[in-house]
DNA sequence: GTAATGTAGTTCACTTTATGAACTGATTTT
DNA sequence: AAAATCAGTTCATAAAGTGAACTACATTAC
């Protein structure tokens, strides 16, 4: 065998301004994490995105697909696929709301809750491995920062995407 | 007009454990950033990844494509494309090293340096916009954390990917 | 010194991930 | 009741990246 991979974050290589470049860092982290997740997802027989959907719906029963899309930063067309698949596998239900029959109120089934419970232990382990070099207070701070970024970039998208004074509008798909 | 986008980081939605979930957060941030970059790249007539390549080569003249790939967390096959394109456009040169004619020593041309200089101002502006909610010491800390993650995940990849005691080996492509 | 093995880079078909645009059906507005 | 809006679906397509097989060169072992 023996293909080739070099060290990453290669010792001798100078990153310079990239050390403080968000597009670079998020991309690099994403690439690493995706690689780790591949095995993880395969072992669980989980679709990409499934875990996060189960998690958000579990916490926010009755929410719409559009809200789910906005929360996860997916387009609604991507959510359709994910949600349909999870419904087909019996992990969630889409009930047309009686009061507004346009939208699907999403809820986990019992099987969905079980699945999520089972999976979430594994996720916690994985996350712990990712965070190994960080002390507990550092983790808190790190996630505080990341969540602030998430909210800030969400705000920016809203503005870019055409937001008429209030919330929720224009230019999704 | 008027399609639909909901607020992201939707006020009423509970994220729960996802607040501390790295796969989720990196993906979400990445999605936002990609969306912002699309306009940015189009305006510059830049390929995805081009900026980061110019930057790393500028700082590390003479480096190999494989080292570049490892640094940027790309596969070498992806680097081939990027580098070829930049060469064709006159921004960098690939000189076969005289001592080891297998590898391409990468260097920016004068045009490449100019281009990078011009672009890097814009990048700085964009980055400043991303980081608006953070104070200077917070930014320092944020990037410290992200760089530690980058290095840690790089180490993990090395181990997963089969690293025989030293550095650089096995299973890239 | 030559066979075997390893390394750097290339090529290309393919997968994964995601998107835009046009559509259906339900609802609200006027 | 027509017009506009909203939730969700569909599908063709694009973007991004990968794996595997290949070429060329270099190193090691015999």
Coordinates of N, CA, C and O in Angstrom, one line a residue, chain B residues 79-168:
Chain B
X79 N -5.5 20.0 -6.1 CA -4.5 21.0 -6.2 C -3.9 21.1 -7.7 O -3.7 22.2 -8.2
X80 N -3.8 20.0 -8.3 CA -3.4 20.0 -9.7 C -4.2 21.0 -10.5 O -3.6 21.8 -11.2
X81 N -5.5 20.9 -10.4 CA -6.3 21.8 -11.2 C -6.1 23.3 -10.8 O -5.9 24.1 -11.7
X82 N -6.1 23.6 -9.6 CA -6.0 24.9 -9.1 C -4.7 25.5 -9.6 O -4.6 26.6 -10.1
X83 N -3.6 24.8 -9.4 CA -2.3 25.2 -9.7 C -2.1 25.4 -11.2 O -1.5 26.4 -11.7
X84 N -2.6 24.4 -11.9 CA -2.5 24.5 -13.4 C -3.2 25.8 -13.9 O -2.7 26.5 -14.8
X85 N -4.3 26.0 -13.4 CA -5.1 27.2 -13.8 C -4.3 28.5 -13.5 O -4.2 29.4 -14.3
X86 N -3.8 28.5 -12.3 CA -3.1 29.8 -11.9 C -1.8 29.9 -12.7 O -1.4 31.0 -13.0
X87 N -1.2 28.8 -13.0 CA 0.0 28.9 -13.9 C -0.4 29.4 -15.3 O 0.2 30.3 -15.8
X88 N -1.5 28.9 -15.8 CA -1.9 29.3 -17.1 C -2.3 30.8 -17.2 O -2.1 31.4 -18.2
X89 N -2.7 31.3 -16.1 CA -3.1 32.7 -16.0 C -1.9 33.5 -15.7 O -2.0 34.8 -15.5
X90 N -0.8 32.9 -15.5 CA 0.5 33.7 -15.3 C 0.7 34.1 -13.9 O 1.6 35.0 -13.6
X91 N 0.1 33.5 -12.9 CA 0.2 34.0 -11.5 C 1.2 33.2 -10.7 O 1.7 33.6 -9.7
X92 N 1.5 32.0 -11.2 CA 2.6 31.3 -10.5 C 3.3 30.4 -11.5 O 2.9 30.1 -12.6
X93 N 4.5 29.9 -11.1 CA 5.3 29.0 -11.9 C 5.6 27.8 -11.1 O 5.7 27.8 -9.9
X94 N 5.7 26.7 -11.9 CA 6.1 25.4 -11.4 C 7.4 25.0 -12.0 O 7.4 24.6 -13.1
X95 N 8.4 25.2 -11.2 CA 9.7 24.8 -11.8 C 10.1 23.5 -11.2 O 10.0 23.3 -10.0
X96 N 10.4 22.6 -12.1 CA 10.9 21.3 -11.6 C 12.2 21.5 -10.8 O 13.2 22.2 -11.4
X97 N 12.3 21.1 -9.6 CA 13.5 21.3 -8.8 C 14.6 20.6 -9.5 O 14.5 19.4 -10.0
X98 N 15.8 21.2 -9.6 CA 16.9 20.6 -10.3 C 17.4 19.4 -9.5 O 17.9 18.4 -10.1
X99 N 17.3 19.5 -8.2 CA 17.9 18.4 -7.4 C 16.9 17.2 -7.3 O 17.4 16.1 -7.2
X100 N 15.6 17.5 -7.4 CA 14.7 16.3 -7.4 C 13.6 16.7 -8.4 O 12.7 17.4 -8.2
X101 N 13.8 16.1 -9.6 CA 13.0 16.5 -10.7 C 11.6 16.0 -10.7 O 10.7 16.2 -11.6
X102 N 11.2 15.3 -9.6 CA 9.8 14.8 -9.4 C 9.0 16.0 -9.1 O 7.8 16.1 -9.5
X103 N 9.5 16.9 -8.2 CA 8.5 17.8 -7.7 C 8.6 19.3 -8.2 O 9.6 19.7 -8.6
X104 N 7.4 19.9 -8.2 CA 7.3 21.2 -8.7 C 7.5 22.2 -7.5 O 6.8 22.2 -6.6
X105 N 8.5 23.0 -7.7 CA 8.7 24.1 -6.7 C 7.8 25.3 -7.1 O 8.0 25.8 -8.2
X106 N 6.9 25.6 -6.3 CA 5.9 26.6 -6.6 C 6.3 28.0 -6.2 O 6.8 28.2 -5.1
X107 N 6.2 28.9 -7.1 CA 6.5 30.3 -6.8 C 5.5 31.3 -7.4 O 5.1 31.0 -8.6
X108 N 5.2 32.4 -6.8 CA 4.4 33.4 -7.4 C 5.3 34.1 -8.5 O 6.5 34.4 -8.3
X109 N 4.6 34.5 -9.5 CA 5.3 35.4 -10.5 C 5.0 36.8 -9.9 O 4.3 37.0 -9.0
X110 N 5.6 37.8 -10.6 CA 5.4 39.2 -10.2 C 3.9 39.5 -10.3 O 3.3 40.1 -9.4
X111 N 3.3 39.0 -11.4 CA 1.9 39.2 -11.6 C 1.1 38.6 -10.4 O 0.1 39.2 -10.0
X112 N 1.5 37.4 -10.0 CA 0.8 36.8 -8.9 C 0.9 37.5 -7.6 O 0.0 37.6 -6.9
X113 N 2.1 38.1 -7.4 CA 2.3 38.9 -6.2 C 1.4 40.1 -6.2 O 0.7 40.4 -5.2
X114 N 1.4 40.8 -7.4 CA 0.5 41.9 -7.5 C -1.0 41.5 -7.2 O -1.7 42.2 -6.5
X115 N -1.4 40.5 -7.9 CA -2.7 40.1 -7.7 C -3.1 39.8 -6.3 O -4.1 40.2 -5.8
X116 N -2.2 39.1 -5.6 CA -2.4 38.8 -4.2 C -2.5 40.0 -3.4 O -3.4 40.2 -2.6
X117 N -1.6 41.0 -3.7 CA -1.6 42.2 -2.9 C -2.9 42.9 -3.1 O -3.5 43.4 -2.1
X118 N -3.4 43.0 -4.3 CA -4.6 43.7 -4.6 C -5.8 43.0 -3.9 O -6.6 43.7 -3.3
X119 N -5.8 41.7 -4.0 CA -6.9 41.0 -3.4 C -6.9 41.0 -1.9 O -8.0 41.0 -1.3
X120 N -5.7 41.0 -1.3 CA -5.7 40.8 0.1 C -6.4 42.0 0.9 O -6.9 41.8 2.0
X121 N -6.4 43.1 0.3 CA -7.1 44.2 0.9 C -8.6 43.9 1.0 O -9.2 44.1 2.0
X122 N -9.1 43.4 -0.1 CA -10.5 43.1 -0.1 C -10.8 42.0 0.9 O -11.9 42.0 1.6
X123 N -9.9 41.0 1.0 CA -10.1 39.9 1.9 C -10.2 40.5 3.3 O -11.0 40.1 4.2
X124 N -9.3 41.4 3.6 CA -9.3 42.0 4.9 C -10.6 42.7 5.3 O -11.1 42.5 6.4
X125 N -11.1 43.4 4.3 CA -12.4 44.0 4.5 C -13.5 43.0 4.8 O -14.3 43.2 5.7
X126 N -13.5 42.0 4.0 CA -14.5 40.9 4.1 C -14.4 40.3 5.5 O -15.4 40.2 6.2
X127 N -13.2 40.0 5.9 CA -13.0 39.4 7.2 C -13.4 40.3 8.3 O -14.0 39.8 9.3
X128 N -13.2 41.6 8.1 CA -13.6 42.5 9.2 C -15.1 42.5 9.3 O -15.6 42.6 10.4
X129 N -15.8 42.4 8.2 CA -17.2 42.3 8.2 C -17.7 41.1 9.0 O -18.6 41.1 9.8
X130 N -17.1 40.0 8.7 CA -17.4 38.7 9.4 C -17.3 38.9 10.9 O -18.0 38.3 11.7
X131 N -16.2 39.6 11.3 CA -15.8 39.6 12.7 C -16.4 40.8 13.4 O -16.0 41.0 14.6
X132 N -17.2 41.5 12.8 CA -17.8 42.7 13.3 C -18.2 42.6 14.8 O -17.9 43.5 15.6
X133 N -18.9 41.5 15.2 CA -19.3 41.5 16.6 C -18.2 41.2 17.6 O -18.5 41.2 18.8
X134 N -17.0 41.0 17.2 CA -16.0 40.6 18.1 C -15.0 41.7 18.4 O -14.5 42.4 17.5
X135 N -14.6 41.9 19.6 CA -13.6 42.8 20.0 C -12.2 42.3 19.6 O -12.1 41.1 19.2
X136 N -11.2 43.1 19.6 CA -9.9 42.7 19.1 C -9.4 41.5 20.0 O -9.0 40.5 19.4
X137 N -9.4 41.6 21.3 CA -8.9 40.4 22.0 C -9.8 39.2 21.8 O -9.2 38.0 21.8
X138 N -11.1 39.3 21.5 CA -11.9 38.2 21.2 C -11.5 37.6 19.9 O -11.4 36.3 19.7
X139 N -11.1 38.4 18.9 CA -10.7 37.9 17.6 C -9.4 37.0 17.8 O -9.3 35.9 17.2
X140 N -8.5 37.6 18.6 CA -7.3 36.9 18.8 C -7.6 35.5 19.4 O -7.0 34.5 18.9
X141 N -8.4 35.5 20.4 CA -8.8 34.2 21.0 C -9.5 33.3 20.1 O -9.2 32.1 20.0
X142 N -10.5 33.8 19.4 CA -11.2 33.0 18.4 C -10.2 32.3 17.4 O -10.3 31.1 17.2
X143 N -9.3 33.1 16.9 CA -8.4 32.5 15.9 C -7.4 31.5 16.5 O -7.0 30.5 15.9
X144 N -7.1 31.8 17.8 CA -6.2 30.9 18.5 C -6.9 29.5 18.6 O -6.4 28.5 18.3
X145 N -8.2 29.6 19.0 CA -9.0 28.3 19.1 C -9.1 27.6 17.8 O -8.9 26.4 17.7
X146 N -9.4 28.4 16.7 CA -9.6 27.7 15.4 C -8.3 27.1 14.9 O -8.3 26.0 14.3
X147 N -7.2 27.8 15.2 CA -5.9 27.2 14.7 C -5.6 26.0 15.5 O -5.0 25.0 15.0
X148 N -5.9 26.0 16.8 CA -5.6 24.8 17.6 C -6.5 23.6 17.1 O -6.0 22.5 17.0
X149 N -7.7 23.9 16.7 CA -8.6 22.9 16.1 C -8.0 22.4 14.8 O -8.0 21.1 14.6
X150 N -7.6 23.3 14.0 CA -7.0 22.9 12.7 C -5.8 22.0 12.9 O -5.7 21.0 12.2
X151 N -5.0 22.3 13.8 CA -3.8 21.5 14.1 C -4.2 20.1 14.7 O -3.7 19.1 14.3
X152 N -5.1 20.2 15.6 CA -5.6 18.9 16.2 C -6.2 18.0 15.2 O -6.0 16.8 15.2
X153 N -7.1 18.5 14.4 CA -7.8 17.7 13.5 C -6.8 17.1 12.4 O -7.0 16.0 11.9
X154 N -5.8 18.0 12.1 CA -4.8 17.5 11.2 C -4.0 16.3 11.8 O -3.8 15.3 11.1
X155 N -3.7 16.4 13.1 CA -3.1 15.3 13.7 C -3.9 14.1 13.7 O -3.4 13.0 13.4
X156 N -5.2 14.2 14.0 CA -6.1 13.1 14.0 C -6.2 12.4 12.7 O -6.2 11.2 12.5
X157 N -6.2 13.3 11.6 CA -6.3 12.7 10.3 C -5.0 11.9 10.0 O -5.1 10.8 9.4
X158 N -3.9 12.4 10.4 CA -2.7 11.7 10.2 C -2.7 10.3 10.9 O -2.3 9.3 10.3
X159 N -3.3 10.3 12.1 CA -3.3 9.0 12.8 C -4.3 8.0 12.1 O -4.0 6.9 11.8
X160 N -5.5 8.5 11.8 CA -6.5 7.7 11.2 C -6.0 7.1 9.9 O -6.2 5.9 9.6
X161 N -5.3 7.9 9.2 CA -5.0 7.7 7.8 C -3.8 6.8 7.7 O -3.3 6.4 6.6
X162 N -3.3 6.4 8.8 CA -2.2 5.4 8.8 C -0.9 6.1 8.7 O -0.4 6.5 7.7
X163 N -0.3 6.4 9.9 CA 1.0 7.2 9.9 C 1.9 6.3 10.7 O 1.8 6.0 11.9
X164 N 3.0 5.9 10.0 CA 3.9 5.0 10.6 C 4.9 5.7 11.4 O 6.0 6.1 10.9
X165 N 4.6 6.0 12.6 CA 5.4 6.7 13.6 C 5.9 8.1 13.3 O 5.9 9.0 14.1
X166 N 6.3 8.3 12.1 CA 6.7 9.7 11.8 C 5.6 10.5 11.2 O 4.4 10.3 11.5
X167 N 5.9 11.3 10.2 CA 4.9 12.2 9.7 C 4.6 11.7 8.2 O 4.8 10.6 7.9
X168 N 3.9 12.4 7.5 CA 3.7 12.1 6.0 C 3.7 10.7 5.6 O 4.7 10.0 5.3

